[in-house]
Amino acid sequence: MNINPKKISNPQLKEQEFSINHQKLIDATIETIAKRGLADTTIAQVAKKAMVSQGYANFRFKSKENLLLSSLKFLSDEYKNSWQRIFEDSSLDPVGRVIKIIENDFSGKIASRNKIAVWVSFYSEVKFRPSYLTICQKQDEIYSSQMEKLIKELNFLTDQTFLTPREISETYLSMVDGLWQRILFDPKIYSHVFCKGLIKKYFKNIYTDEKRFV
Amino acid sequence: MNINPKKISNPQLKEQEFSINHQKLIDATIETIAKRGLADTTIAQVAKKAMVSQGYANFRFKSKENLLLSSLKFLSDEYKNSWQRIFEDSSLDPVGRVIKIIENDFSGKIASRNKIAVWVSFYSEVKFRPSYLTICQKQDEIYSSQMEKLIKELNFLTDQTFLTPREISETYLSMVDGLWQRILFDPKIYSHVFCKGLIKKYFKNIYTDEKRFV
DNA sequence: TTTTGTATTGAATAATCATTCAATATGGGT
DNA sequence: ACCCATATTGAATGATTATTCAATACAAAA
């Protein structure tokens, strides 16, 4: 009389299986938020998409709030990892590093429409949910300061003095946020190629001698 | 036994009174969305803030959805009006017009933290609410093309040829969106003065001979 | 004054959802 | 073969909330 058969739990896979269900729920949450918005995301829908029972989803994550937070944390960590990989790559010079960052910010993995929708949803509530801020704010400050330092190196290597590193880095970061939002709005116009091109052109205009900002 | 006395309806004021209640509800909606988010905005809260009964709010706007849409429409119209005023002002040359636009985009009236919170909330749901798109998309295309035309005049008057009007205008528009989002996130750092300064510096770097981009 | 139409209320309704939990399934250890 | 610990279910509960609507208040007309 049991329609949904229980999952087989293999002892060697216990840890991994935990991860699988955990991740399935987070993926389903991201998809659901992207499809219906934070407001209309229900545990029932997420559980259905993840193919587990509603009770299980709640049991695993203790609360809906916690499930949402975990999803944001997942995106935040994913971004952090890709960022760190670029900064730890010692084979890159400043220009190469900037280019990698641009490409990462508009890669299929990081800047998929679903994930952007989730980011923007959380951003829109950051004002009154301190828990969301906690997850992102500190990282965001790190990105700001690392970017600024990187631009400082770039300025040092070139004859660019009119714009300060702070200005260039803030301009870059706000452009990315704005373009992400616009990808949601009109993905036809704001393709990844278009966005990357626009930003590279911005840099090319500043560092006119540097040929790598295609 | 009537705690909340009914409003006095003066015949000469009927139209205006309609507007007053209408506008009170819209203002209350904006405040509530900004304070609690789209998800947690209830008609009861909005009605309470507007000091009318819950039933009345629903009666006036027919549905919650309609109340939200009307609030977005209000913001959209407000923006449109200020934009048009700038474009209709024949005393302005292209540079003056660009400066006015920048100042408008970060004015206290247009870019208050509450209003930005509402914009971002709606943006975050635009992907799956065609009704939101309907209100903003066409206007947005107009702003894009008018801005591009304006930059074209600017390029014509100067020796700037490296960046196309399209590129400059898209960069400007995405920076505004990004900075608005960042105002929500961290209003201390992203003050109106900071945002305007950053954008003017962007233009100053492009049009080096133009002294008015302070 | 009485009537009438409109504005406004507030309580009832019905729907939606997060959360809880007792019941059930599973697979390894005994 | 039986027991135990853990994983998972799904139905019940209770809270929240949009929406409805009958009742009320009011102002102008008669």
CSV table of C-alpha atoms (C1' of nucleotides) in Angstrom, one decimal:
chain,number,residue,atom,x,y,z
A,1,MET,CA,0.0,0.0,0.0
A,2,ASN,CA,3.1,2.1,-0.1
A,3,ILE,CA,3.1,4.2,-3.3
A,4,ASN,CA,6.4,6.0,-2.8
A,5,PRO,CA,8.9,3.3,-1.9
A,6,LYS,CA,11.5,4.3,0.7
A,7,LYS,CA,15.0,4.9,-0.4
A,8,ILE,CA,17.4,2.1,0.0
A,9,SER,CA,20.1,3.0,2.6
A,10,ASN,CA,23.4,1.4,1.9
A,11,PRO,CA,25.7,1.8,4.9
A,12,GLN,CA,28.8,2.6,2.9
A,13,LEU,CA,26.8,5.2,1.1
A,14,LYS,CA,25.2,6.7,4.2
A,15,GLU,CA,27.2,9.9,4.2
A,16,GLN,CA,27.0,10.3,0.5
A,17,GLU,CA,23.3,9.5,0.5
A,18,PHE,CA,22.8,12.2,3.0
A,19,SER,CA,24.5,14.5,0.7
A,20,ILE,CA,22.5,13.3,-2.3
A,21,ASN,CA,19.2,14.1,-0.6
A,22,HIS,CA,20.5,17.2,0.9
A,23,GLN,CA,21.8,18.5,-2.5
A,24,LYS,CA,18.7,17.3,-4.3
A,25,LEU,CA,16.6,19.4,-2.0
A,26,ILE,CA,18.8,22.4,-2.4
A,27,ASP,CA,18.8,22.1,-6.2
A,28,ALA,CA,15.0,21.8,-6.1
A,29,THR,CA,14.8,24.8,-3.9
A,30,ILE,CA,16.9,26.9,-6.4
A,31,GLU,CA,14.8,25.7,-9.3
A,32,THR,CA,11.6,26.4,-7.5
A,33,ILE,CA,12.6,29.9,-6.3
A,34,ALA,CA,13.7,30.7,-9.9
A,35,LYS,CA,10.4,29.4,-11.3
A,36,ARG,CA,8.0,30.9,-8.8
A,37,GLY,CA,9.8,33.3,-6.5
A,38,LEU,CA,10.5,33.3,-2.8
A,39,ALA,CA,7.0,34.1,-1.9
A,40,ASP,CA,5.4,31.3,-3.7
A,41,THR,CA,8.0,28.6,-3.0
A,42,THR,CA,6.4,26.0,-0.8
A,43,ILE,CA,8.0,23.1,0.9
A,44,ALA,CA,5.5,20.8,-0.8
A,45,GLN,CA,6.7,21.9,-4.3
A,46,VAL,CA,10.3,21.6,-3.4
A,47,ALA,CA,9.9,18.2,-1.9
A,48,LYS,CA,7.9,17.0,-4.9
A,49,LYS,CA,10.6,18.3,-7.3
A,50,ALA,CA,13.3,16.6,-5.2
A,51,MET,CA,11.1,13.5,-5.1
A,52,VAL,CA,11.0,13.1,-1.3
A,53,SER,CA,8.1,13.6,1.0
A,54,GLN,CA,7.1,16.9,2.4
A,55,GLY,CA,7.7,15.8,5.9
A,56,TYR,CA,11.2,14.7,5.0
A,57,ALA,CA,12.2,18.0,3.6
A,58,ASN,CA,11.1,19.7,6.8
A,59,PHE,CA,12.7,17.1,8.9
A,60,ARG,CA,16.1,17.4,7.2
A,61,PHE,CA,16.2,21.2,7.2
A,62,LYS,CA,14.3,21.8,10.4
A,63,SER,CA,12.4,24.7,8.8
A,64,LYS,CA,11.6,26.4,5.5
A,65,GLU,CA,13.7,29.3,6.5
A,66,ASN,CA,16.6,27.0,7.0
A,67,LEU,CA,16.1,25.4,3.7
A,68,LEU,CA,16.1,28.8,2.0
A,69,LEU,CA,19.2,29.9,3.9
A,70,SER,CA,21.0,26.6,3.0
A,71,SER,CA,20.3,27.3,-0.7
A,72,LEU,CA,21.7,30.8,-0.5
A,73,LYS,CA,24.7,29.4,1.4
A,74,PHE,CA,25.2,26.9,-1.4
A,75,LEU,CA,25.3,29.6,-4.1
A,76,SER,CA,27.5,31.8,-1.9
A,77,ASP,CA,30.0,29.0,-1.4
A,78,GLU,CA,30.0,28.0,-5.0
A,79,TYR,CA,30.8,31.5,-6.0
A,80,LYS,CA,33.5,31.8,-3.3
A,81,ASN,CA,35.2,28.6,-4.5
A,82,SER,CA,35.4,29.8,-8.1
A,83,TRP,CA,36.6,33.2,-7.0
A,84,GLN,CA,39.3,31.6,-4.8
A,85,ARG,CA,40.5,29.3,-7.5
A,86,ILE,CA,41.2,32.4,-9.7
A,87,PHE,CA,43.0,34.2,-7.0
A,88,GLU,CA,45.1,31.2,-6.0
A,89,ASP,CA,46.2,30.5,-9.6
A,90,SER,CA,49.7,31.8,-9.5
A,91,SER,CA,50.2,31.4,-13.3
A,92,LEU,CA,48.0,34.4,-13.9
A,93,ASP,CA,49.1,38.0,-14.1
A,94,PRO,CA,46.8,40.8,-13.1
A,95,VAL,CA,45.3,41.2,-16.6
A,96,GLY,CA,44.7,37.5,-16.9
A,97,ARG,CA,43.1,37.4,-13.5
A,98,VAL,CA,40.7,40.2,-14.3
A,99,ILE,CA,39.7,38.4,-17.5
A,100,LYS,CA,39.1,35.2,-15.6
A,101,ILE,CA,37.0,37.0,-13.1
A,102,ILE,CA,34.9,38.5,-15.9
A,103,GLU,CA,34.5,35.1,-17.5
A,104,ASN,CA,33.6,33.5,-14.3
A,105,ASP,CA,30.9,36.1,-13.5
A,106,PHE,CA,29.2,35.3,-16.8
A,107,SER,CA,29.9,31.6,-17.0
A,108,GLY,CA,27.1,29.2,-17.5
A,109,LYS,CA,27.7,27.7,-14.1
A,110,ILE,CA,27.7,30.9,-12.0
A,111,ALA,CA,25.4,33.1,-14.0
A,112,SER,CA,22.7,30.7,-15.0
A,113,ARG,CA,19.3,32.4,-15.2
A,114,ASN,CA,18.0,30.2,-12.3
A,115,LYS,CA,20.8,31.0,-10.0
A,116,ILE,CA,20.6,34.7,-10.8
A,117,ALA,CA,16.9,34.7,-10.0
A,118,VAL,CA,17.7,33.2,-6.6
A,119,TRP,CA,20.4,35.8,-5.9
A,120,VAL,CA,18.1,38.6,-6.8
A,121,SER,CA,15.3,37.2,-4.7
A,122,PHE,CA,17.5,37.1,-1.7
A,123,TYR,CA,19.0,40.5,-2.4
A,124,SER,CA,15.5,41.9,-2.5
A,125,GLU,CA,14.9,40.8,1.1
A,126,VAL,CA,18.4,41.4,2.4
A,127,LYS,CA,17.2,44.7,4.0
A,128,PHE,CA,15.0,43.0,6.6
A,129,ARG,CA,16.5,39.5,6.9
A,130,PRO,CA,19.8,39.9,8.8
A,131,SER,CA,20.4,36.1,8.2
A,132,TYR,CA,20.7,36.7,4.5
A,133,LEU,CA,23.2,39.5,5.1
A,134,THR,CA,25.2,37.4,7.4
A,135,ILE,CA,25.8,34.9,4.6
A,136,CYS,CA,26.8,37.3,1.9
A,137,GLN,CA,28.0,40.6,3.4
A,138,LYS,CA,31.4,39.5,4.6
A,139,GLN,CA,32.2,37.7,1.4
A,140,ASP,CA,31.1,40.7,-0.6
A,141,GLU,CA,33.5,42.9,1.3
A,142,ILE,CA,36.3,40.5,0.6
A,143,TYR,CA,35.5,40.5,-3.2
A,144,SER,CA,35.5,44.3,-3.1
A,145,SER,CA,38.9,44.6,-1.4
A,146,GLN,CA,40.5,41.9,-3.4
A,147,MET,CA,39.3,43.4,-6.6
A,148,GLU,CA,40.5,46.8,-5.6
A,149,LYS,CA,43.9,45.4,-4.8
A,150,LEU,CA,44.0,43.6,-8.2
A,151,ILE,CA,43.2,46.8,-10.0
A,152,LYS,CA,45.9,48.6,-8.1
A,153,GLU,CA,48.4,46.2,-9.5
A,154,LEU,CA,47.0,46.8,-12.9
A,155,ASN,CA,47.2,50.5,-12.6
A,156,PHE,CA,50.8,50.1,-11.4
A,157,LEU,CA,51.7,48.1,-14.5
A,158,THR,CA,50.2,50.6,-16.9
A,159,ASP,CA,50.1,54.4,-17.2
A,160,GLN,CA,46.5,54.6,-16.0
A,161,THR,CA,46.2,57.1,-13.2
A,162,PHE,CA,43.0,59.0,-13.8
A,163,LEU,CA,40.7,56.4,-12.3
A,164,THR,CA,41.5,55.1,-8.9
A,165,PRO,CA,41.5,51.3,-8.2
A,166,ARG,CA,38.5,51.8,-5.9
A,167,GLU,CA,36.5,53.5,-8.7
A,168,ILE,CA,37.3,50.9,-11.3
A,169,SER,CA,36.5,48.0,-8.9
A,170,GLU,CA,33.3,49.6,-7.7
A,171,THR,CA,32.2,50.3,-11.3
A,172,TYR,CA,33.0,46.7,-12.2
A,173,LEU,CA,31.1,45.2,-9.3
A,174,SER,CA,28.0,47.3,-9.8
A,175,MET,CA,28.0,46.6,-13.5
A,176,VAL,CA,28.0,42.9,-12.8
A,177,ASP,CA,25.0,43.2,-10.4
A,178,GLY,CA,23.2,45.4,-12.9
A,179,LEU,CA,23.8,43.1,-15.8
A,180,TRP,CA,22.7,40.1,-13.8
A,181,GLN,CA,19.5,41.8,-13.1
A,182,ARG,CA,19.1,42.6,-16.7
A,183,ILE,CA,19.8,39.0,-17.7
A,184,LEU,CA,16.6,38.1,-15.7
A,185,PHE,CA,14.7,40.9,-17.4
A,186,ASP,CA,15.7,40.3,-21.0
A,187,PRO,CA,18.0,37.3,-21.6
A,188,LYS,CA,17.8,37.7,-25.3
A,189,ILE,CA,19.6,41.1,-25.3
A,190,TYR,CA,21.8,40.5,-22.2
A,191,SER,CA,23.5,37.3,-23.3
A,192,HIS,CA,26.6,36.2,-21.5
A,193,VAL,CA,28.6,37.1,-24.6
A,194,PHE,CA,27.1,40.6,-24.7
A,195,CYS,CA,27.8,41.2,-21.0
A,196,LYS,CA,31.4,40.0,-21.1
A,197,GLY,CA,32.0,42.1,-24.2
A,198,LEU,CA,30.6,45.2,-22.6
A,199,ILE,CA,32.8,44.8,-19.5
A,200,LYS,CA,35.9,44.0,-21.5
A,201,LYS,CA,35.3,47.0,-23.6
A,202,TYR,CA,35.1,49.1,-20.4
A,203,PHE,CA,38.5,47.8,-19.4
A,204,LYS,CA,39.9,48.2,-22.9
A,205,ASN,CA,39.0,51.8,-22.8
A,206,ILE,CA,40.9,52.3,-19.6
A,207,TYR,CA,43.9,50.2,-20.4
A,208,THR,CA,44.2,51.0,-24.1
A,209,ASP,CA,47.6,49.3,-24.6
A,210,GLU,CA,46.5,46.0,-23.2
A,211,LYS,CA,45.5,43.8,-26.1
A,212,ARG,CA,44.0,40.9,-24.1
A,213,PHE,CA,40.7,42.7,-23.3
A,214,VAL,CA,39.4,41.4,-26.6
B,1,MET,CA,-19.9,51.4,19.3
B,2,ASN,CA,-17.9,52.3,16.3
B,3,ILE,CA,-14.3,52.6,17.1
B,4,ASN,CA,-13.0,53.6,13.6
B,5,PRO,CA,-15.3,56.4,12.5
B,6,LYS,CA,-16.1,56.4,8.8
B,7,LYS,CA,-14.4,59.1,6.7
B,8,ILE,CA,-16.4,62.2,6.0
B,9,SER,CA,-17.2,62.4,2.3
B,10,ASN,CA,-17.5,65.9,1.0
B,11,PRO,CA,-19.0,66.0,-2.4
B,12,GLN,CA,-16.6,68.5,-3.8
B,13,LEU,CA,-13.8,66.4,-2.5
B,14,LYS,CA,-15.1,63.1,-3.8
B,15,GLU,CA,-12.6,62.7,-6.6
B,16,GLN,CA,-9.8,64.0,-4.5
B,17,GLU,CA,-10.8,61.8,-1.6
B,18,PHE,CA,-10.8,58.8,-3.8
B,19,SER,CA,-7.3,59.8,-4.7
B,20,ILE,CA,-6.3,60.3,-1.1
B,21,ASN,CA,-7.3,56.8,0.0
B,22,HIS,CA,-6.0,55.3,-3.2
B,23,GLN,CA,-2.7,57.0,-2.7
B,24,LYS,CA,-2.5,56.3,1.0
B,25,LEU,CA,-2.9,52.7,0.2
B,26,ILE,CA,-0.2,52.7,-2.4
B,27,ASP,CA,2.2,54.6,-0.2
B,28,ALA,CA,1.4,52.1,2.6
B,29,THR,CA,2.1,49.2,0.2
B,30,ILE,CA,5.4,50.6,-0.8
B,31,GLU,CA,6.4,51.1,2.8
B,32,THR,CA,5.3,47.6,3.7
B,33,ILE,CA,7.0,45.9,0.8
B,34,ALA,CA,10.2,47.8,1.7
B,35,LYS,CA,9.9,46.9,5.4
B,36,ARG,CA,8.8,43.2,5.1
B,37,GLY,CA,9.2,42.1,1.4
B,38,LEU,CA,6.7,41.0,-1.2
B,39,ALA,CA,6.2,37.7,0.5
B,40,ASP,CA,5.3,39.0,3.9
B,41,THR,CA,3.2,41.9,2.8
B,42,THR,CA,-0.4,41.3,3.8
B,43,ILE,CA,-3.4,43.3,3.1
B,44,ALA,CA,-4.1,43.6,6.8
B,45,GLN,CA,-0.7,45.4,7.4
B,46,VAL,CA,-1.1,47.7,4.4
B,47,ALA,CA,-4.6,48.6,5.4
B,48,LYS,CA,-3.6,49.3,9.0
B,49,LYS,CA,-0.7,51.5,7.9
B,50,ALA,CA,-3.1,53.4,5.5
B,51,MET,CA,-5.6,53.6,8.4
B,52,VAL,CA,-8.5,52.0,6.5
B,53,SER,CA,-10.1,48.7,7.1
B,54,GLN,CA,-8.8,45.5,5.5
B,55,GLY,CA,-12.1,45.0,3.7
B,56,TYR,CA,-11.8,48.5,2.2
B,57,ALA,CA,-8.3,47.9,0.8
B,58,ASN,CA,-9.5,44.8,-0.9
B,59,PHE,CA,-12.7,46.4,-2.1
B,60,ARG,CA,-10.8,49.4,-3.7
B,61,PHE,CA,-8.1,47.3,-5.4
B,62,LYS,CA,-10.2,44.2,-6.1
B,63,SER,CA,-7.3,41.9,-5.1
B,64,LYS,CA,-3.9,41.9,-3.5
B,65,GLU,CA,-2.2,41.3,-6.8
B,66,ASN,CA,-3.9,44.4,-8.2
B,67,LEU,CA,-2.7,46.5,-5.2
B,68,LEU,CA,0.8,45.4,-5.8
B,69,LEU,CA,0.6,46.1,-9.5
B,70,SER,CA,-0.8,49.5,-8.8
B,71,SER,CA,2.1,50.3,-6.6
B,72,LEU,CA,4.6,49.2,-9.2
B,73,LYS,CA,2.7,51.3,-11.8
B,74,PHE,CA,2.9,54.3,-9.5
B,75,LEU,CA,6.7,54.0,-9.2
B,76,SER,CA,7.0,53.4,-12.9
B,77,ASP,CA,4.9,56.5,-13.7
B,78,GLU,CA,6.8,58.6,-11.3
B,79,TYR,CA,10.1,57.6,-12.9
B,80,LYS,CA,8.7,58.2,-16.4
B,81,ASN,CA,7.5,61.6,-15.5
B,82,SER,CA,10.9,62.7,-14.1
B,83,TRP,CA,12.6,61.3,-17.1
B,84,GLN,CA,10.3,63.0,-19.6
B,85,ARG,CA,10.8,66.3,-17.8
B,86,ILE,CA,14.5,66.1,-18.4
B,87,PHE,CA,14.1,65.2,-22.1
B,88,GLU,CA,11.6,67.9,-22.7
B,89,ASP,CA,13.7,70.6,-21.2
B,90,SER,CA,15.0,72.4,-24.3
B,91,SER,CA,17.4,74.5,-22.3
B,92,LEU,CA,19.6,71.5,-21.8
B,93,ASP,CA,22.5,70.5,-24.1
B,94,PRO,CA,23.5,66.8,-24.2
B,95,VAL,CA,26.0,67.1,-21.4
B,96,GLY,CA,23.5,68.9,-19.2
B,97,ARG,CA,20.9,66.3,-19.9
B,98,VAL,CA,23.1,63.4,-19.0
B,99,ILE,CA,24.0,65.1,-15.8
B,100,LYS,CA,20.3,65.7,-15.0
B,101,ILE,CA,19.6,62.0,-15.6
B,102,ILE,CA,22.4,60.9,-13.3
B,103,GLU,CA,21.2,63.3,-10.6
B,104,ASN,CA,17.6,62.1,-11.1
B,105,ASP,CA,18.6,58.5,-10.8
B,106,PHE,CA,20.1,59.1,-7.4
B,107,SER,CA,17.8,61.8,-6.1
B,108,GLY,CA,16.1,61.4,-2.8
B,109,LYS,CA,12.7,61.2,-4.5
B,110,ILE,CA,13.5,58.5,-7.0
B,111,ALA,CA,16.2,56.5,-5.3
B,112,SER,CA,14.9,56.4,-1.7
B,113,ARG,CA,15.8,53.2,0.0
B,114,ASN,CA,12.1,52.2,0.3
B,115,LYS,CA,11.4,52.7,-3.4
B,116,ILE,CA,14.5,50.8,-4.4
B,117,ALA,CA,13.5,47.9,-2.2
B,118,VAL,CA,10.2,47.8,-4.0
B,119,TRP,CA,11.8,47.9,-7.5
B,120,VAL,CA,14.2,45.1,-6.6
B,121,SER,CA,11.4,43.0,-5.2
B,122,PHE,CA,9.4,43.3,-8.4
B,123,TYR,CA,12.5,42.7,-10.5
B,124,SER,CA,13.1,39.5,-8.6
B,125,GLU,CA,9.7,38.2,-9.7
B,126,VAL,CA,9.7,39.6,-13.2
B,127,LYS,CA,10.7,36.3,-14.6
B,128,PHE,CA,7.5,34.6,-13.8
B,129,ARG,CA,5.0,37.5,-13.6
B,130,PRO,CA,4.3,38.7,-17.0
B,131,SER,CA,2.1,41.4,-15.5
B,132,TYR,CA,5.2,43.0,-13.9
B,133,LEU,CA,7.0,42.9,-17.2
B,134,THR,CA,4.1,44.6,-19.0
B,135,ILE,CA,4.4,47.6,-16.7
B,136,CYS,CA,8.2,48.1,-17.0
B,137,GLN,CA,9.5,46.5,-20.1
B,138,LYS,CA,8.3,48.9,-22.7
B,139,GLN,CA,9.4,51.9,-20.7
B,140,ASP,CA,12.8,50.3,-20.2
B,141,GLU,CA,13.3,49.9,-23.9
B,142,ILE,CA,12.4,53.6,-24.3
B,143,TYR,CA,15.0,54.7,-21.7
B,144,SER,CA,17.6,52.5,-23.4
B,145,SER,CA,17.0,53.9,-26.9
B,146,GLN,CA,16.7,57.6,-25.7
B,147,MET,CA,19.8,57.3,-23.7
B,148,GLU,CA,21.7,55.8,-26.6
B,149,LYS,CA,20.5,58.6,-28.9
B,150,LEU,CA,21.6,61.1,-26.3
B,151,ILE,CA,25.1,59.6,-26.1
B,152,LYS,CA,25.3,59.7,-29.8
B,153,GLU,CA,24.9,63.4,-29.7
B,154,LEU,CA,27.6,63.6,-27.1
B,155,ASN,CA,30.0,61.5,-29.1
B,156,PHE,CA,29.3,63.7,-32.1
B,157,LEU,CA,30.2,66.8,-30.1
B,158,THR,CA,33.4,65.4,-28.8
B,159,ASP,CA,36.3,63.3,-30.2
B,160,GLN,CA,35.1,60.2,-28.4
B,161,THR,CA,34.9,57.3,-31.0
B,162,PHE,CA,36.3,54.3,-29.2
B,163,LEU,CA,33.1,53.5,-27.2
B,164,THR,CA,29.9,53.2,-29.1
B,165,PRO,CA,26.8,55.0,-27.9
B,166,ARG,CA,25.2,51.7,-27.3
B,167,GLU,CA,28.1,50.6,-25.1
B,168,ILE,CA,28.1,53.7,-23.0
B,169,SER,CA,24.4,53.7,-22.5
B,170,GLU,CA,24.2,50.1,-21.6
B,171,THR,CA,27.1,50.5,-19.2
B,172,TYR,CA,25.4,53.5,-17.6
B,173,LEU,CA,22.0,51.7,-17.2
B,174,SER,CA,23.5,48.5,-15.8
B,175,MET,CA,25.6,50.5,-13.3
B,176,VAL,CA,22.5,52.3,-12.1
B,177,ASP,CA,20.7,49.0,-11.5
B,178,GLY,CA,23.7,47.6,-9.8
B,179,LEU,CA,24.3,50.6,-7.6
B,180,TRP,CA,20.6,50.6,-6.6
B,181,GLN,CA,20.9,47.1,-5.5
B,182,ARG,CA,24.0,48.0,-3.5
B,183,ILE,CA,22.3,50.9,-1.9
B,184,LEU,CA,19.9,48.3,-0.4
B,185,PHE,CA,22.8,46.1,0.7
B,186,ASP,CA,25.0,48.8,2.3
B,187,PRO,CA,23.6,52.3,2.2
B,188,LYS,CA,26.5,53.6,4.3
B,189,ILE,CA,29.0,52.9,1.6
B,190,TYR,CA,26.7,53.5,-1.4
B,191,SER,CA,25.4,56.9,-0.6
B,192,HIS,CA,23.8,59.0,-3.3
B,193,VAL,CA,26.8,61.2,-3.4
B,194,PHE,CA,29.1,58.2,-3.9
B,195,CYS,CA,27.0,56.7,-6.6
B,196,LYS,CA,26.7,60.0,-8.6
B,197,GLY,CA,30.4,60.6,-8.2
B,198,LEU,CA,31.3,57.2,-9.5
B,199,ILE,CA,29.1,57.6,-12.5
B,200,LYS,CA,30.3,61.1,-13.3
B,201,LYS,CA,33.8,59.9,-13.1
B,202,TYR,CA,33.0,57.2,-15.6
B,203,PHE,CA,31.8,59.9,-18.0
B,204,LYS,CA,34.7,62.2,-17.2
B,205,ASN,CA,37.1,59.5,-18.1
B,206,ILE,CA,35.4,59.1,-21.5
B,207,TYR,CA,34.9,62.8,-22.3
B,208,THR,CA,38.1,64.2,-20.8
B,209,ASP,CA,37.6,67.7,-22.2
B,210,GLU,CA,34.2,68.1,-20.7
B,211,LYS,CA,34.6,70.0,-17.4
B,212,ARG,CA,31.0,69.6,-16.2
B,213,PHE,CA,31.2,66.0,-15.1
B,214,VAL,CA,32.5,67.3,-11.8
C,1,DT,C1',-37.5,64.4,8.3
C,2,DT,C1',-37.2,60.5,5.6
C,3,DT,C1',-35.1,58.2,1.8
C,4,DT,C1',-31.5,56.7,-1.0
C,5,DG,C1',-27.0,55.7,-2.7
C,6,DT,C1',-22.4,55.4,-1.6
C,7,DA,C1',-18.4,54.6,1.4
C,8,DT,C1',-16.6,51.8,4.8
C,9,DT,C1',-16.4,48.4,8.2
C,10,DG,C1',-15.2,44.0,10.5
C,11,DA,C1',-16.3,39.5,11.2
C,12,DA,C1',-16.9,35.0,8.8
C,13,DT,C1',-15.1,31.9,5.2
C,14,DA,C1',-12.2,29.2,2.8
C,15,DA,C1',-7.8,28.2,1.1
C,16,DT,C1',-3.0,27.6,1.6
C,17,DC,C1',1.0,26.0,4.1
C,18,DA,C1',4.6,25.1,7.6
C,19,DT,C1',5.2,22.0,11.0
C,20,DT,C1',4.5,17.9,13.8
C,21,DC,C1',4.5,13.2,14.7
C,22,DA,C1',2.9,8.5,14.9
C,23,DA,C1',3.3,4.9,11.8
C,24,DT,C1',6.1,2.3,8.6
C,25,DA,C1',10.0,0.6,6.0
C,26,DT,C1',14.8,-0.9,5.7
C,27,DG,C1',19.0,-3.3,6.5
C,28,DG,C1',22.6,-4.7,9.6
C,29,DG,C1',23.7,-7.0,13.8
C,30,DT,C1',22.6,-10.8,16.9
D,1,DA,C1',14.6,-15.4,12.1
D,2,DC,C1',14.2,-11.5,15.1
D,3,DC,C1',15.4,-7.0,16.9
D,4,DC,C1',17.0,-2.4,16.7
D,5,DA,C1',18.3,2.0,15.0
D,6,DT,C1',17.7,4.9,11.5
D,7,DA,C1',15.4,6.8,7.4
D,8,DT,C1',11.2,8.3,5.5
D,9,DT,C1',6.5,8.8,5.0
D,10,DG,C1',1.9,11.1,4.7
D,11,DA,C1',-1.9,12.6,7.1
D,12,DA,C1',-3.4,15.8,10.8
D,13,DT,C1',-2.9,20.3,13.1
D,14,DG,C1',-2.9,25.0,13.6
D,15,DA,C1',-1.7,29.4,12.0
D,16,DT,C1',-1.9,32.8,8.6
D,17,DT,C1',-4.2,35.3,5.2
D,18,DA,C1',-6.9,36.7,0.9
D,19,DT,C1',-11.5,37.4,-0.1
D,20,DT,C1',-16.4,38.0,0.6
D,21,DC,C1',-20.4,40.3,2.2
D,22,DA,C1',-24.0,41.7,5.3
D,23,DA,C1',-24.3,45.5,8.3
D,24,DT,C1',-23.5,50.3,9.3
D,25,DA,C1',-22.6,55.2,8.8
D,26,DC,C1',-23.0,59.1,6.3
D,27,DA,C1',-24.3,63.0,3.0
D,28,DA,C1',-27.2,64.7,-0.2
D,29,DA,C1',-31.8,64.7,-2.3
D,30,DA,C1',-36.6,64.8,-1.7
